[in-house]
Backbone as a ProteinNet text record, in pm:
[ID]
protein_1_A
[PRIMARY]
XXXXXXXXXXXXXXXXXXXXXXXXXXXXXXXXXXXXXXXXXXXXXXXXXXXXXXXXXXXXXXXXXXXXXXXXXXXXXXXXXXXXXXXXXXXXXXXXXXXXXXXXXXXXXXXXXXXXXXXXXXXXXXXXXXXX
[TERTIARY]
10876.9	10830.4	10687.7	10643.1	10498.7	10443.8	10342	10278.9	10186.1	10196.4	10094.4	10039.3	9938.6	9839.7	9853.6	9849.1	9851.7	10019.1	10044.5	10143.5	10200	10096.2	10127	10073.6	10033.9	10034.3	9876.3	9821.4	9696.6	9680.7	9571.6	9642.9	9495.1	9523.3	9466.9	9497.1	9433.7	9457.5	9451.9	9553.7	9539.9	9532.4	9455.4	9450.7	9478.4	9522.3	9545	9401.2	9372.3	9259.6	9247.4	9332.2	9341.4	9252.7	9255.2	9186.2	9030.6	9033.5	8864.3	8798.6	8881.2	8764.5	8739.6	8766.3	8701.2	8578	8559.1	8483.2	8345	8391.6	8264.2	8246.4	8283	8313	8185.5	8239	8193.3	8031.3	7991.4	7898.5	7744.9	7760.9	7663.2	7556.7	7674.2	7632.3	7585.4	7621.2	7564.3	7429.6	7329.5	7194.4	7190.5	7268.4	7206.6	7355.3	7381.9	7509.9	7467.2	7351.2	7296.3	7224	7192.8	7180.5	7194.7	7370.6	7436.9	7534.6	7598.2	7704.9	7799.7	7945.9	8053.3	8209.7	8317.9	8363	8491.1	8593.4	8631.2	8801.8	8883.4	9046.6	9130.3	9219.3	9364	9289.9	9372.8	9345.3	9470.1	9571.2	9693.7	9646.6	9663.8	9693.1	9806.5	9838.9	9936.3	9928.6	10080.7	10049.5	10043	10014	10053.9	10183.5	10293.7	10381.3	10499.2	10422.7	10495.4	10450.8	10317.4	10304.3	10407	10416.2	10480.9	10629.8	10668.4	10834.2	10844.7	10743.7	10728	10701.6	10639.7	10624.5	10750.6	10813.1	10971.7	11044.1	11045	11199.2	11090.6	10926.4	10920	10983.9	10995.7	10993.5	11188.2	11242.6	11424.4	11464.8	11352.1	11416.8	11386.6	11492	11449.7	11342.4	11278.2	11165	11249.6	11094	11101.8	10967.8	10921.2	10784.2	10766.1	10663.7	10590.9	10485.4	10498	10360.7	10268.7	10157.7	10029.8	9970	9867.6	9814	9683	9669.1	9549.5	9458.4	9385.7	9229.8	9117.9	9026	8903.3	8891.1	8965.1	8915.7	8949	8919	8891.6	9044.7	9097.4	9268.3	9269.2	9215.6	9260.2	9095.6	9119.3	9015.4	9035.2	8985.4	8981.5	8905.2	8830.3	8755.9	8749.9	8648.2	8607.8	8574.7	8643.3	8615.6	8546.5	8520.5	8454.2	8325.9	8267	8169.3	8197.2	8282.1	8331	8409.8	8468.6	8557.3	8443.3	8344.7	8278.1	8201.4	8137.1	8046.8	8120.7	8270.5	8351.5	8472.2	8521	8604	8718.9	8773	8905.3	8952.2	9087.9	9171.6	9257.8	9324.5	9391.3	9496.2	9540.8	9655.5	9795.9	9764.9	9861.8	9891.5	10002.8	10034	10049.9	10135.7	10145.4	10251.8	10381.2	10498.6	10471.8	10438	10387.3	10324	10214.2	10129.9	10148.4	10285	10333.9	10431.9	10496.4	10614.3	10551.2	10414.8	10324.6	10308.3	10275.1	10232.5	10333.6	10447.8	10630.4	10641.2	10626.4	10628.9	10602.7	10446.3	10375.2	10369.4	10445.6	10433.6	10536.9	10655.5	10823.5	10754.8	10695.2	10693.7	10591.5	10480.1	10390.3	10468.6	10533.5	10629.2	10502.8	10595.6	10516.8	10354.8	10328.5	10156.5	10160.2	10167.8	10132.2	9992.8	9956.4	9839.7	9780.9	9683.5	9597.5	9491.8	9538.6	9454.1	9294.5	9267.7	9150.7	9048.3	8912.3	8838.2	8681.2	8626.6	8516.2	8421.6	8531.2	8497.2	8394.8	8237.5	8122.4	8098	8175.2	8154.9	8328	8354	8523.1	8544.3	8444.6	8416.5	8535.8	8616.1	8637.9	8772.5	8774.5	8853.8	9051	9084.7	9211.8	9305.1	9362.3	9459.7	9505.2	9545.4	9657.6	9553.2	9458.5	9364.4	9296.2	9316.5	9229.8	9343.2
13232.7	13295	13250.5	13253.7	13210.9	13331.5	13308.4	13430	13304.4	13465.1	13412.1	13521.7	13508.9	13638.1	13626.8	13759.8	13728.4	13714.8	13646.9	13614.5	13500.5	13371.4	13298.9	13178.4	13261.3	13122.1	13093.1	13125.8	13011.8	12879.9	12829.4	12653.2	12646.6	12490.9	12398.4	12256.6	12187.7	12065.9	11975.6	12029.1	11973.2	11810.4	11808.4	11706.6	11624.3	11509.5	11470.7	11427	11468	11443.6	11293.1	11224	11010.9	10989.4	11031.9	11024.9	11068.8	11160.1	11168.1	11132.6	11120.6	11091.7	10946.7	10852.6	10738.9	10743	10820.2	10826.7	10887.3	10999	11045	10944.8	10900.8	10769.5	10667.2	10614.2	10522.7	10518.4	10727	10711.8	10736	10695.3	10671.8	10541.3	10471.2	10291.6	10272.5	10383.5	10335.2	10473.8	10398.2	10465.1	10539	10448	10510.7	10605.3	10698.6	10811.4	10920.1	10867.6	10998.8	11119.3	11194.8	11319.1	11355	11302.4	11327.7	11386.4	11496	11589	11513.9	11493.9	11380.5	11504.9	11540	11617.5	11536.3	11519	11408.8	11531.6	11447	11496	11449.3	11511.1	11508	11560.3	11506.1	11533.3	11640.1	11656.8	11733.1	11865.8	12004.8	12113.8	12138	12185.6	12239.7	12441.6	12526	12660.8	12683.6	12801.6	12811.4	12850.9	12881.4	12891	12759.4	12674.6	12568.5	12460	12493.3	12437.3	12502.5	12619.2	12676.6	12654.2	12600.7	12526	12434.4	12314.7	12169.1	12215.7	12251.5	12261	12298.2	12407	12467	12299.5	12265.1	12166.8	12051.1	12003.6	11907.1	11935.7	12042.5	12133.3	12121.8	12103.1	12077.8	12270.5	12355	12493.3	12546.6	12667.4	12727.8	12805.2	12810.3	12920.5	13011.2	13143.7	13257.1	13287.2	13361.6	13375.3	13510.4	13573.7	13754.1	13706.3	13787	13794.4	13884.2	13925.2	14018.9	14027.6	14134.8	14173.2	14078.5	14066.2	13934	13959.3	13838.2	13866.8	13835.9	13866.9	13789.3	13647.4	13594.2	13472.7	13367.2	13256.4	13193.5	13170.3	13196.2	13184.9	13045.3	12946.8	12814.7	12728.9	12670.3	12574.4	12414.9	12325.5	12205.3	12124.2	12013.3	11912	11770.1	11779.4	11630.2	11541.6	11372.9	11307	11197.4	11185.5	11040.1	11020.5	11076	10978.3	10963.6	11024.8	10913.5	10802.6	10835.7	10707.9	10611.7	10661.8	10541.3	10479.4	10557.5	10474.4	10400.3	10480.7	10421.5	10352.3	10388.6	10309	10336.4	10460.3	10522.4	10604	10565.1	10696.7	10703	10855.8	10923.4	10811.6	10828.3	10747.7	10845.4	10915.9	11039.8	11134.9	11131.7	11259.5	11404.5	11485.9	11591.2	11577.8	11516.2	11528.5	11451.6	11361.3	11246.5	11348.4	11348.3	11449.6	11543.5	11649.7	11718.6	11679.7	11589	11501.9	11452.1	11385.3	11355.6	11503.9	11610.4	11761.8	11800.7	11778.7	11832.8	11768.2	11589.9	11532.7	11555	11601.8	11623.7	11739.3	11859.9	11997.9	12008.9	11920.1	11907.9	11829.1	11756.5	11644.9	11736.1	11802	11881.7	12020.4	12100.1	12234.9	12320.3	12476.6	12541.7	12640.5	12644.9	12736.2	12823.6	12955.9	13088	13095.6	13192.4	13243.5	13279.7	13304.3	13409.4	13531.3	13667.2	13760.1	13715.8	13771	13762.5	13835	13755.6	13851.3	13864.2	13924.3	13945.3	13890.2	13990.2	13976.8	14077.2	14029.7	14112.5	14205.2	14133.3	14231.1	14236.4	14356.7	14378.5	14397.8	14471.3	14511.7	14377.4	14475.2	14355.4	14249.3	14232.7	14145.7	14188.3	14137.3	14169.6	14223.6	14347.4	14364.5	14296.4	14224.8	14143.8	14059.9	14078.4	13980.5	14062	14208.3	14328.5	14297
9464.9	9587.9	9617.6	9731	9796.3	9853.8	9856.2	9900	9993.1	10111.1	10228	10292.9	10337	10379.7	10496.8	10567.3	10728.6	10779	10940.1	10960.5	10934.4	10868.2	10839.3	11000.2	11087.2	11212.1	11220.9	11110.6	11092.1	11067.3	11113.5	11086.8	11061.2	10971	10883.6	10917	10890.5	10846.6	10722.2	10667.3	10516	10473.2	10395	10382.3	10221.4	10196.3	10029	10006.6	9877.5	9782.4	9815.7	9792.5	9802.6	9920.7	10030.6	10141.8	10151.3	10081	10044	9949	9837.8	9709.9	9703.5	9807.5	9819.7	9908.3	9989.8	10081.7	10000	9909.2	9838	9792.5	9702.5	9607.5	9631.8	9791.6	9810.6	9906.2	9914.5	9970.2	9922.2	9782.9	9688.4	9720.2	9753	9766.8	9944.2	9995.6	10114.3	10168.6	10169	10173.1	10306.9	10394.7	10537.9	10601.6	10495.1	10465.6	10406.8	10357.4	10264.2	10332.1	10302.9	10410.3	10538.6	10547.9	10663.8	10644.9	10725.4	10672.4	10761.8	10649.7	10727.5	10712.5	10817.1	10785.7	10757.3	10648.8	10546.4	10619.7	10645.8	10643.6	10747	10708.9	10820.8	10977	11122.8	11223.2	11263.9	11200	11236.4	11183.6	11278.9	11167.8	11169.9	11096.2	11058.8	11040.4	11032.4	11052.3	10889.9	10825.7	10676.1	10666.4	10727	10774	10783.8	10818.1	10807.1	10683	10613.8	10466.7	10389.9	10426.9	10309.7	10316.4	10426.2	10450	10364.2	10390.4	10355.5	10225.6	10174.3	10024	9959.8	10013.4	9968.2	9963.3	10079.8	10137.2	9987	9980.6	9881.9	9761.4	9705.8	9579.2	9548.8	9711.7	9643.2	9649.4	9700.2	9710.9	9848.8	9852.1	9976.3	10034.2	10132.1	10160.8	10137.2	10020.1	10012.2	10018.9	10133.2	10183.9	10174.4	10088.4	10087.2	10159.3	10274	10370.1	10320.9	10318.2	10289.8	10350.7	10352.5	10465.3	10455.1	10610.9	10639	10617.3	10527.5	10471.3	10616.5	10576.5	10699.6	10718.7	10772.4	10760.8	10908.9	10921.7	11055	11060.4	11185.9	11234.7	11219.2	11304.1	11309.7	11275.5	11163.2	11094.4	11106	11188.1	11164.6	11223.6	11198.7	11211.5	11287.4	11322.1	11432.4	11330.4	11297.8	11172.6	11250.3	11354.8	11388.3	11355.2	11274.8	11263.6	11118.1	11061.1	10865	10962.4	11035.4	11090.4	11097.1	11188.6	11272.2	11143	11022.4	10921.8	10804.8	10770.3	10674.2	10746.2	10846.3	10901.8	10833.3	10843.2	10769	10837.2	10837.5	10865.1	10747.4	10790.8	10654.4	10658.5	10551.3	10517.4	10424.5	10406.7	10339.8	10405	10473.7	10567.2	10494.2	10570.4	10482.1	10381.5	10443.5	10373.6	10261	10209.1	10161.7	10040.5	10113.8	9988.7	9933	9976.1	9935.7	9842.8	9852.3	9784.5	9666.8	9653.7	9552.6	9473.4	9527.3	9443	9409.6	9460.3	9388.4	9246.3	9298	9175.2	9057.3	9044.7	8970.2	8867	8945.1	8935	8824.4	8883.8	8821.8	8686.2	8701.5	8604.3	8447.9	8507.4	8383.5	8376.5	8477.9	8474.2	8480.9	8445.2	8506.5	8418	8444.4	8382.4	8420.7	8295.8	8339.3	8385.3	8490.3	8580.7	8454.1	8421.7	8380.2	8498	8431.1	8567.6	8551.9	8665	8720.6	8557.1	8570	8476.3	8526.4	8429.1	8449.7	8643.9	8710.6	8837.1	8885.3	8982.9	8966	9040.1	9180.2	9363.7	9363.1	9333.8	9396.8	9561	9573.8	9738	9845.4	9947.8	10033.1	9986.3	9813.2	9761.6	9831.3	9870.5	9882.6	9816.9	9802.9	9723.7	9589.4	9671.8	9552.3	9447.9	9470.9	9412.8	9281.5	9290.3	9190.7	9100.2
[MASK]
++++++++++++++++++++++++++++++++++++++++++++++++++++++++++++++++++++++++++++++++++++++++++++++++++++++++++++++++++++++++++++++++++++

């Protein structure tokens, strides 16, 4: 089962790790990058609603979605990339399905890890339910 907070029609634009950690990577070596904030990802959002499909259908099972009640947080989050475009000259190259199909792989391949609960947590205040 998945858990999702809210109704689920918040959107993101997720993005695969492959697509950014060259860009950090590579912006060591270029001087005139350095204290400039570059916003690094996917241009698609997507809902959590529909990650949480694609992840089911990568995974070979069916959605089973527990909704929860919605935390504070921004409904729809995503980013203007042109100017990493314009200084690195990249676009994503890992869509979602793709990158999800890569995290199925992976998941199937090491299995599964029990959670350990939460500990020595300092401000409970605010924390969501499911999270105490």
């Amino acid at each position: 089962a998945m858990t999702v907070f809210g109704d689920g029609m918040q959107t993101r634009a997720f993005t695969h790790i492959s697509d950014v950690a060259p860009v950090i990577a590579r912006s060591i070596d270029l001087p005139e990058t350095w204290n400039t904030v570059y916003n690094i990802g996917a241009d698609i959002p997507y809902s959590v609603n529909t990650l949480a499909e694609k992840v089911a259908t990568a995974m070979g099972v069916q959605p089973d979605i527990t909704h929860l009640e919605a935390r504070k947080e921004v409904l729809h989050a995503f980013s203007d990339h042109s100017r990493v475009r314009s200084r690195f000259g990249l676009q994503p190259a890992v869509d979602l399905e793709e990158g999800l199909q890569r995290m199925a792989t992976w998941a199937k391949r090491v299995g599964v890890k029990a959670s350990r609960p939460f500990e020595n947590i300092e401000i409970r205040d605010n924390l969501p339910p499911s999270w105490k």
